[in-house]
Amino acid sequence: MIIKKYKKFFPLKRYGQNFLVNQESIQNIVKIINPKKTQALLEIGPGLGALTQPICEFLDKLIVVEIDPNILLFLKKCIFFYKLQVYCQDAVSFNYRNVLCSKYKYIRIFGNLPYNISTSLILHLFQYIDIIQDMHFMFQKEVAKRLVAMPGEKYYGRLSIISQYYCNIKILLNIPPQYFKPIPKVHSIFVNLTPHTNSPYFVYNINLLTSITKNAFQNRRKILRHSLKKLFSERDLIKLKINPNLRAENISIIQYCQLANQLYKKNK
Ligand code: SAM
């Protein structure tokens, strides 16, 4: 059925339109999301409805954010369209607070994301972390690896630190390229991000954490004494029990938080 739909629609590369066509993985994803009528769910990039249709079967209403007006013309002809609350907007600048009504305190967000927006979208969504119950996204394999990477690992970097600061992240499914039409060049991974209820991390000012990680990872090969010299003296680092001769990839998230809070106190 999905393949027939796909044949009638010319996918746009610039919107990352690689549609999920494998029924087994669609069913697995729906089972994992486990939508309930009592919850507010929002899908980013419904496309031709591969996930939208089966998810709608469990709901009275589904909010969708889709950038491509042609996709919306297509969805208008689908039997489940009456259940959709549609926003034809860019998900990367969308105000997620606007969709909440007095009935719901939190939203559950999901989507098979276009690869070109996934990092900027995740960072945008963290601004709404206080109203997000959980997120389930399909990412390019490398992005998923960056999300869950630990200190010392190849993929550990700014995205790992900022994402793990906000969320507990789990890799759930590996999805091969041939499960999509058109077939992408990359492998995909389906991921769950759940905001911490009791966070192990705390910073006074998230912007300081962002700028410290930016400086530290600008050149991964540089030791901290050099990469952070505009922000911290060698003595500052030693005081926090951080070896100035280590590289950005060797510092834990807790240590980055300590650095951010030290800077906050210094600038107060
Ligand atoms: N959910 C469908 C599926 O699984 O087959 C489609 C997934 S396709 C990879 C990505 C979808 O996101 C497309 O429908 C595309 O038009 C939409 N999209 C791309 N960029 C977007 C953006 N910035 N904001 C909202 N939707 C976007």
mmCIF file of C-alpha atoms and ligand atoms in Angstrom:
data_model
loop_
_atom_site.group_PDB
_atom_site.id
_atom_site.type_symbol
_atom_site.label_atom_id
_atom_site.label_comp_id
_atom_site.label_asym_id
_atom_site.label_seq_id
_atom_site.Cartn_x
_atom_site.Cartn_y
_atom_site.Cartn_z
ATOM 1 C CA MET A 1 0.000 0.000 0.000
ATOM 2 C CA ILE A 2 2.777 2.411 1.000
ATOM 3 C CA ILE A 3 4.758 1.456 -2.101
ATOM 4 C CA LYS A 4 1.749 2.386 -4.282
ATOM 5 C CA LYS A 5 1.527 5.741 -2.514
ATOM 6 C CA TYR A 6 5.246 6.261 -3.036
ATOM 7 C CA LYS A 7 4.912 5.671 -6.774
ATOM 8 C CA LYS A 8 2.406 8.537 -7.013
ATOM 9 C CA PHE A 9 4.640 10.972 -5.138
ATOM 10 C CA PHE A 10 7.899 12.492 -6.314
ATOM 11 C CA PRO A 11 10.144 12.720 -3.203
ATOM 12 C CA LEU A 12 12.187 15.864 -2.628
ATOM 13 C CA LYS A 13 15.830 15.397 -1.681
ATOM 14 C CA ARG A 14 16.023 18.800 0.007
ATOM 15 C CA TYR A 15 13.397 17.716 2.528
ATOM 16 C CA GLY A 16 15.057 14.349 3.116
ATOM 17 C CA GLN A 17 12.019 12.476 1.844
ATOM 18 C CA ASN A 18 13.087 8.860 2.332
ATOM 19 C CA PHE A 19 9.831 7.153 3.227
ATOM 20 C CA LEU A 20 9.708 4.158 5.534
ATOM 21 C CA VAL A 21 8.133 1.246 3.630
ATOM 22 C CA ASN A 22 8.985 -1.827 5.707
ATOM 23 C CA GLN A 23 5.796 -2.952 7.467
ATOM 24 C CA GLU A 24 7.545 -4.938 10.197
ATOM 25 C CA SER A 25 9.655 -1.998 11.342
ATOM 26 C CA ILE A 26 6.621 0.321 11.135
ATOM 27 C CA GLN A 27 4.734 -2.048 13.455
ATOM 28 C CA ASN A 28 7.709 -2.277 15.827
ATOM 29 C CA ILE A 29 7.986 1.496 15.999
ATOM 30 C CA VAL A 30 4.265 1.919 16.712
ATOM 31 C CA LYS A 31 4.468 -0.747 19.437
ATOM 32 C CA ILE A 32 7.450 1.021 21.027
ATOM 33 C CA ILE A 33 5.761 4.447 20.939
ATOM 34 C CA ASN A 34 2.640 2.858 22.435
ATOM 35 C CA PRO A 35 0.301 5.845 21.871
ATOM 36 C CA LYS A 36 -2.635 6.419 24.227
ATOM 37 C CA LYS A 37 -5.795 8.488 23.774
ATOM 38 C CA THR A 38 -5.069 10.356 27.004
ATOM 39 C CA GLN A 39 -1.733 11.672 25.652
ATOM 40 C CA ALA A 40 -0.849 14.558 23.316
ATOM 41 C CA LEU A 41 1.265 13.201 20.464
ATOM 42 C CA LEU A 42 3.073 15.215 17.814
ATOM 43 C CA GLU A 43 4.725 13.835 14.683
ATOM 44 C CA ILE A 44 7.476 15.723 12.888
ATOM 45 C CA GLY A 45 7.433 15.110 9.120
ATOM 46 C CA PRO A 46 4.475 12.737 8.596
ATOM 47 C CA GLY A 47 5.388 12.315 4.916
ATOM 48 C CA LEU A 48 3.017 9.876 3.219
ATOM 49 C CA GLY A 49 1.729 8.674 6.585
ATOM 50 C CA ALA A 50 3.779 5.487 7.155
ATOM 51 C CA LEU A 51 3.711 6.089 10.923
ATOM 52 C CA THR A 52 0.864 8.626 10.988
ATOM 53 C CA GLN A 53 -1.829 6.197 9.870
ATOM 54 C CA PRO A 54 -1.119 3.347 12.332
ATOM 55 C CA ILE A 55 -0.527 5.821 15.199
ATOM 56 C CA CYS A 56 -3.856 7.560 14.404
ATOM 57 C CA GLU A 57 -5.655 4.255 14.963
ATOM 58 C CA PHE A 58 -4.924 4.646 18.679
ATOM 59 C CA LEU A 59 -5.816 8.342 18.929
ATOM 60 C CA ASP A 60 -8.638 10.841 18.423
ATOM 61 C CA LYS A 61 -6.169 13.531 17.405
ATOM 62 C CA LEU A 62 -2.549 13.724 16.240
ATOM 63 C CA ILE A 63 -0.591 16.964 15.833
ATOM 64 C CA VAL A 64 1.698 17.001 12.779
ATOM 65 C CA VAL A 65 4.382 19.489 11.712
ATOM 66 C CA GLU A 66 5.295 19.162 8.023
ATOM 67 C CA ILE A 67 7.252 21.640 5.922
ATOM 68 C CA ASP A 68 6.207 20.469 2.462
ATOM 69 C CA PRO A 69 2.774 21.747 1.307
ATOM 70 C CA ASN A 70 2.623 19.005 -1.346
ATOM 71 C CA ILE A 71 2.783 16.368 1.387
ATOM 72 C CA LEU A 72 -0.160 18.078 3.055
ATOM 73 C CA LEU A 73 -2.159 17.980 -0.198
ATOM 74 C CA PHE A 74 -1.429 14.258 -0.284
ATOM 75 C CA LEU A 75 -2.456 13.752 3.365
ATOM 76 C CA LYS A 76 -5.709 15.662 2.783
ATOM 77 C CA LYS A 77 -6.858 12.742 0.635
ATOM 78 C CA CYS A 78 -6.111 10.134 3.335
ATOM 79 C CA ILE A 79 -8.891 8.604 5.451
ATOM 80 C CA PHE A 80 -7.162 9.559 8.717
ATOM 81 C CA PHE A 81 -6.762 13.248 7.775
ATOM 82 C CA TYR A 82 -9.728 14.322 9.928
ATOM 83 C CA LYS A 83 -7.721 13.267 13.004
ATOM 84 C CA LEU A 84 -4.778 15.527 12.161
ATOM 85 C CA GLN A 85 -4.077 18.956 13.600
ATOM 86 C CA VAL A 86 -1.768 20.206 10.891
ATOM 87 C CA TYR A 87 0.999 22.821 11.018
ATOM 88 C CA CYS A 88 2.671 23.465 7.687
ATOM 89 C CA GLN A 89 5.862 24.823 9.222
ATOM 90 C CA ASP A 90 9.564 24.224 9.695
ATOM 91 C CA ALA A 91 9.975 21.940 12.725
ATOM 92 C CA VAL A 92 13.329 23.570 13.500
ATOM 93 C CA SER A 93 11.752 26.952 14.282
ATOM 94 C CA PHE A 94 8.326 25.719 15.384
ATOM 95 C CA ASN A 95 7.010 26.866 18.796
ATOM 96 C CA TYR A 96 6.048 23.585 20.484
ATOM 97 C CA ARG A 97 4.535 25.438 23.446
ATOM 98 C CA ASN A 98 1.741 26.700 21.175
ATOM 99 C CA VAL A 99 0.253 23.239 20.639
ATOM 100 C CA LEU A 100 -0.366 22.519 24.306
ATOM 101 C CA CYS A 101 -3.881 23.155 25.550
ATOM 102 C CA SER A 102 -5.119 23.126 29.141
ATOM 103 C CA LYS A 103 -5.968 19.405 28.809
ATOM 104 C CA TYR A 104 -2.310 18.354 28.492
ATOM 105 C CA LYS A 105 0.811 19.235 30.464
ATOM 106 C CA TYR A 106 3.225 17.308 28.241
ATOM 107 C CA ILE A 107 3.664 16.257 24.620
ATOM 108 C CA ARG A 108 5.150 13.095 23.192
ATOM 109 C CA ILE A 109 7.103 13.816 20.002
ATOM 110 C CA PHE A 110 8.147 11.322 17.334
ATOM 111 C CA GLY A 111 9.292 11.199 13.733
ATOM 112 C CA ASN A 112 11.382 9.642 11.059
ATOM 113 C CA LEU A 113 13.552 12.712 10.685
ATOM 114 C CA PRO A 114 15.156 14.073 7.552
ATOM 115 C CA TYR A 115 18.882 13.590 8.127
ATOM 116 C CA ASN A 116 19.837 17.177 7.328
ATOM 117 C CA ILE A 117 17.846 18.710 10.194
ATOM 118 C CA SER A 118 18.246 16.132 12.969
ATOM 119 C CA THR A 119 20.988 17.845 15.024
ATOM 120 C CA SER A 120 19.533 21.357 14.824
ATOM 121 C CA LEU A 121 16.043 19.996 15.544
ATOM 122 C CA ILE A 122 17.168 18.141 18.672
ATOM 123 C CA LEU A 123 18.916 21.273 19.968
ATOM 124 C CA HIS A 124 15.790 23.338 19.212
ATOM 125 C CA LEU A 125 13.565 20.809 21.020
ATOM 126 C CA PHE A 126 15.669 21.011 24.194
ATOM 127 C CA GLN A 127 14.270 24.546 24.661
ATOM 128 C CA TYR A 128 10.905 22.860 25.277
ATOM 129 C CA ILE A 129 12.193 20.085 27.536
ATOM 130 C CA ASP A 130 9.843 21.133 30.378
ATOM 131 C CA ILE A 131 6.776 20.222 28.274
ATOM 132 C CA ILE A 132 8.151 17.064 26.643
ATOM 133 C CA GLN A 133 7.244 13.645 28.055
ATOM 134 C CA ASP A 134 9.435 11.714 25.638
ATOM 135 C CA MET A 135 10.763 11.679 22.064
ATOM 136 C CA HIS A 136 11.211 8.828 19.599
ATOM 137 C CA PHE A 137 13.203 9.592 16.482
ATOM 138 C CA MET A 138 14.796 7.833 13.548
ATOM 139 C CA PHE A 139 18.291 9.241 13.059
ATOM 140 C CA GLN A 140 21.168 8.612 10.741
ATOM 141 C CA LYS A 141 23.333 5.962 12.491
ATOM 142 C CA GLU A 142 26.232 8.383 13.115
ATOM 143 C CA VAL A 143 23.948 10.947 14.787
ATOM 144 C CA ALA A 144 22.493 8.241 17.069
ATOM 145 C CA LYS A 145 26.015 7.153 18.003
ATOM 146 C CA ARG A 146 26.927 10.745 18.848
ATOM 147 C CA LEU A 147 23.837 11.049 21.046
ATOM 148 C CA VAL A 148 24.757 8.092 23.277
ATOM 149 C CA ALA A 149 28.569 8.317 23.183
ATOM 150 C CA MET A 150 30.513 8.239 26.462
ATOM 151 C CA PRO A 151 33.780 10.060 27.348
ATOM 152 C CA GLY A 152 36.769 8.602 25.551
ATOM 153 C CA GLU A 153 34.664 7.243 22.680
ATOM 154 C CA LYS A 154 35.136 8.314 19.069
ATOM 155 C CA TYR A 155 31.666 9.859 18.743
ATOM 156 C CA TYR A 156 31.695 11.710 22.119
ATOM 157 C CA GLY A 157 31.279 15.429 21.578
ATOM 158 C CA ARG A 158 29.065 18.476 22.075
ATOM 159 C CA LEU A 159 25.893 16.711 20.929
ATOM 160 C CA SER A 160 26.488 13.824 23.395
ATOM 161 C CA ILE A 161 27.033 16.218 26.294
ATOM 162 C CA ILE A 162 24.103 18.559 25.642
ATOM 163 C CA SER A 163 21.706 15.698 24.807
ATOM 164 C CA GLN A 164 22.653 13.555 27.799
ATOM 165 C CA TYR A 165 22.475 16.637 30.009
ATOM 166 C CA TYR A 166 18.753 16.824 29.175
ATOM 167 C CA CYS A 167 17.763 13.236 28.477
ATOM 168 C CA ASN A 168 18.232 9.593 29.146
ATOM 169 C CA ILE A 169 18.876 8.153 25.665
ATOM 170 C CA LYS A 170 18.349 4.604 24.431
ATOM 171 C CA ILE A 171 19.105 3.014 21.082
ATOM 172 C CA LEU A 172 16.119 0.838 20.173
ATOM 173 C CA LEU A 173 16.217 -0.411 16.572
ATOM 174 C CA ASN A 174 18.695 -0.642 13.714
ATOM 175 C CA ILE A 175 17.008 0.085 10.395
ATOM 176 C CA PRO A 176 18.816 -0.799 7.141
ATOM 177 C CA PRO A 177 18.695 1.527 4.091
ATOM 178 C CA GLN A 178 16.521 -0.860 2.034
ATOM 179 C CA TYR A 179 13.586 -0.311 4.432
ATOM 180 C CA PHE A 180 13.130 3.166 2.885
ATOM 181 C CA LYS A 181 12.058 4.483 -0.537
ATOM 182 C CA PRO A 182 14.088 5.983 -2.080
ATOM 183 C CA ILE A 183 16.926 3.996 -0.505
ATOM 184 C CA PRO A 184 19.244 6.369 1.422
ATOM 185 C CA LYS A 185 23.037 6.003 1.477
ATOM 186 C CA VAL A 186 23.096 5.708 5.271
ATOM 187 C CA HIS A 187 21.926 3.271 7.964
ATOM 188 C CA SER A 188 19.369 4.484 10.490
ATOM 189 C CA ILE A 189 18.769 3.977 14.167
ATOM 190 C CA PHE A 190 15.523 4.468 16.074
ATOM 191 C CA VAL A 191 16.153 6.190 19.399
ATOM 192 C CA ASN A 192 14.246 7.102 22.552
ATOM 193 C CA LEU A 193 15.052 10.323 24.425
ATOM 194 C CA THR A 194 13.333 10.758 27.785
ATOM 195 C CA PRO A 195 13.952 13.931 29.806
ATOM 196 C CA HIS A 196 15.559 13.136 33.185
ATOM 197 C CA THR A 197 13.153 13.161 36.116
ATOM 198 C CA ASN A 198 15.997 13.211 38.646
ATOM 199 C CA SER A 199 18.812 14.671 36.624
ATOM 200 C CA PRO A 200 22.374 13.748 37.622
ATOM 201 C CA TYR A 201 23.456 17.070 36.094
ATOM 202 C CA PHE A 202 22.908 20.689 37.044
ATOM 203 C CA VAL A 203 24.118 23.958 35.587
ATOM 204 C CA TYR A 204 23.097 27.483 36.557
ATOM 205 C CA ASN A 205 23.288 28.620 32.957
ATOM 206 C CA ILE A 206 23.010 26.221 30.008
ATOM 207 C CA ASN A 207 24.568 28.803 27.641
ATOM 208 C CA LEU A 208 27.830 28.519 29.581
ATOM 209 C CA LEU A 209 27.839 24.724 29.150
ATOM 210 C CA THR A 210 27.222 25.243 25.434
ATOM 211 C CA SER A 211 30.046 27.731 25.006
ATOM 212 C CA ILE A 212 32.555 25.691 27.057
ATOM 213 C CA THR A 213 31.862 22.537 25.004
ATOM 214 C CA LYS A 214 32.087 24.609 21.816
ATOM 215 C CA ASN A 215 35.549 25.883 22.787
ATOM 216 C CA ALA A 216 36.726 22.495 24.033
ATOM 217 C CA PHE A 217 35.664 20.548 20.930
ATOM 218 C CA GLN A 218 36.563 23.179 18.315
ATOM 219 C CA ASN A 219 39.822 21.323 17.919
ATOM 220 C CA ARG A 220 39.514 17.837 19.443
ATOM 221 C CA ARG A 221 43.270 17.292 19.360
ATOM 222 C CA LYS A 222 44.084 20.317 21.525
ATOM 223 C CA ILE A 223 44.590 19.800 25.256
ATOM 224 C CA LEU A 224 42.228 21.706 27.574
ATOM 225 C CA ARG A 225 44.954 24.039 28.838
ATOM 226 C CA HIS A 226 45.048 25.450 25.292
ATOM 227 C CA SER A 227 41.463 25.018 24.078
ATOM 228 C CA LEU A 228 39.898 26.568 27.201
ATOM 229 C CA LYS A 229 42.567 29.185 27.882
ATOM 230 C CA LYS A 230 40.208 32.111 27.139
ATOM 231 C CA LEU A 231 37.820 30.848 29.868
ATOM 232 C CA PHE A 232 39.983 29.085 32.478
ATOM 233 C CA SER A 233 43.510 29.341 33.801
ATOM 234 C CA GLU A 234 45.495 26.156 34.371
ATOM 235 C CA ARG A 235 44.967 26.747 38.088
ATOM 236 C CA ASP A 236 41.174 26.914 37.660
ATOM 237 C CA LEU A 237 41.231 23.503 35.985
ATOM 238 C CA ILE A 238 43.468 21.938 38.628
ATOM 239 C CA LYS A 239 41.212 23.341 41.383
ATOM 240 C CA LEU A 240 38.341 21.385 39.823
ATOM 241 C CA LYS A 241 40.555 18.274 39.701
ATOM 242 C CA ILE A 242 40.604 18.442 35.897
ATOM 243 C CA ASN A 243 43.936 17.583 34.348
ATOM 244 C CA PRO A 244 44.774 20.515 31.974
ATOM 245 C CA ASN A 245 46.698 18.139 29.733
ATOM 246 C CA LEU A 246 43.619 16.070 28.893
ATOM 247 C CA ARG A 247 41.614 16.520 25.690
ATOM 248 C CA ALA A 248 37.943 17.533 25.408
ATOM 249 C CA GLU A 249 36.880 13.929 24.760
ATOM 250 C CA ASN A 250 38.256 12.759 28.145
ATOM 251 C CA ILE A 251 36.096 15.026 30.308
ATOM 252 C CA SER A 252 32.817 13.695 31.733
ATOM 253 C CA ILE A 253 29.492 15.525 31.543
ATOM 254 C CA ILE A 254 29.610 16.124 35.305
ATOM 255 C CA GLN A 255 33.033 17.760 34.878
ATOM 256 C CA TYR A 256 31.717 19.970 32.040
ATOM 257 C CA CYS A 257 28.872 20.999 34.358
ATOM 258 C CA GLN A 258 31.408 21.841 37.088
ATOM 259 C CA LEU A 259 33.299 23.995 34.606
ATOM 260 C CA ALA A 260 30.078 25.803 33.591
ATOM 261 C CA ASN A 261 29.185 26.478 37.226
ATOM 262 C CA GLN A 262 32.696 27.669 38.031
ATOM 263 C CA LEU A 263 32.450 30.150 35.160
ATOM 264 C CA TYR A 264 29.012 31.238 36.335
ATOM 265 C CA LYS A 265 30.342 31.998 39.822
ATOM 266 C CA LYS A 266 33.415 33.742 38.400
ATOM 267 C CA ASN A 267 31.277 36.055 36.230
ATOM 268 C CA LYS A 268 28.634 36.774 38.902
HETATM 269 N N1 SAM B 1 7.305 9.962 8.420
HETATM 270 C C1 SAM B 1 7.431 9.591 7.036
HETATM 271 C C2 SAM B 1 7.948 8.176 6.923
HETATM 272 O O1 SAM B 1 8.416 7.643 7.939
HETATM 273 O O2 SAM B 1 7.906 7.626 5.826
HETATM 274 C C3 SAM B 1 8.329 10.562 6.273
HETATM 275 C C4 SAM B 1 9.741 10.640 6.745
HETATM 276 S S1 SAM B 1 10.811 11.583 5.684
HETATM 277 C C5 SAM B 1 12.371 10.894 6.165
HETATM 278 C C6 SAM B 1 10.922 13.176 6.465
HETATM 279 C C7 SAM B 1 9.677 14.038 6.439
HETATM 280 O O3 SAM B 1 9.963 15.272 7.111
HETATM 281 C C8 SAM B 1 9.180 14.427 5.058
HETATM 282 O O4 SAM B 1 7.807 14.352 5.019
HETATM 283 C C9 SAM B 1 9.654 15.865 4.884
HETATM 284 O O5 SAM B 1 8.889 16.622 3.974
HETATM 285 C C10 SAM B 1 9.534 16.381 6.299
HETATM 286 N N2 SAM B 1 10.427 17.517 6.617
HETATM 287 C C11 SAM B 1 11.650 17.789 6.092
HETATM 288 N N3 SAM B 1 12.186 18.877 6.654
HETATM 289 C C12 SAM B 1 11.281 19.317 7.569
HETATM 290 C C13 SAM B 1 11.235 20.420 8.459
HETATM 291 N N4 SAM B 1 12.266 21.283 8.548
HETATM 292 N N5 SAM B 1 10.143 20.592 9.227
HETATM 293 C C14 SAM B 1 9.090 19.717 9.153
HETATM 294 N N6 SAM B 1 9.074 18.661 8.321
HETATM 295 C C15 SAM B 1 10.141 18.453 7.534
#
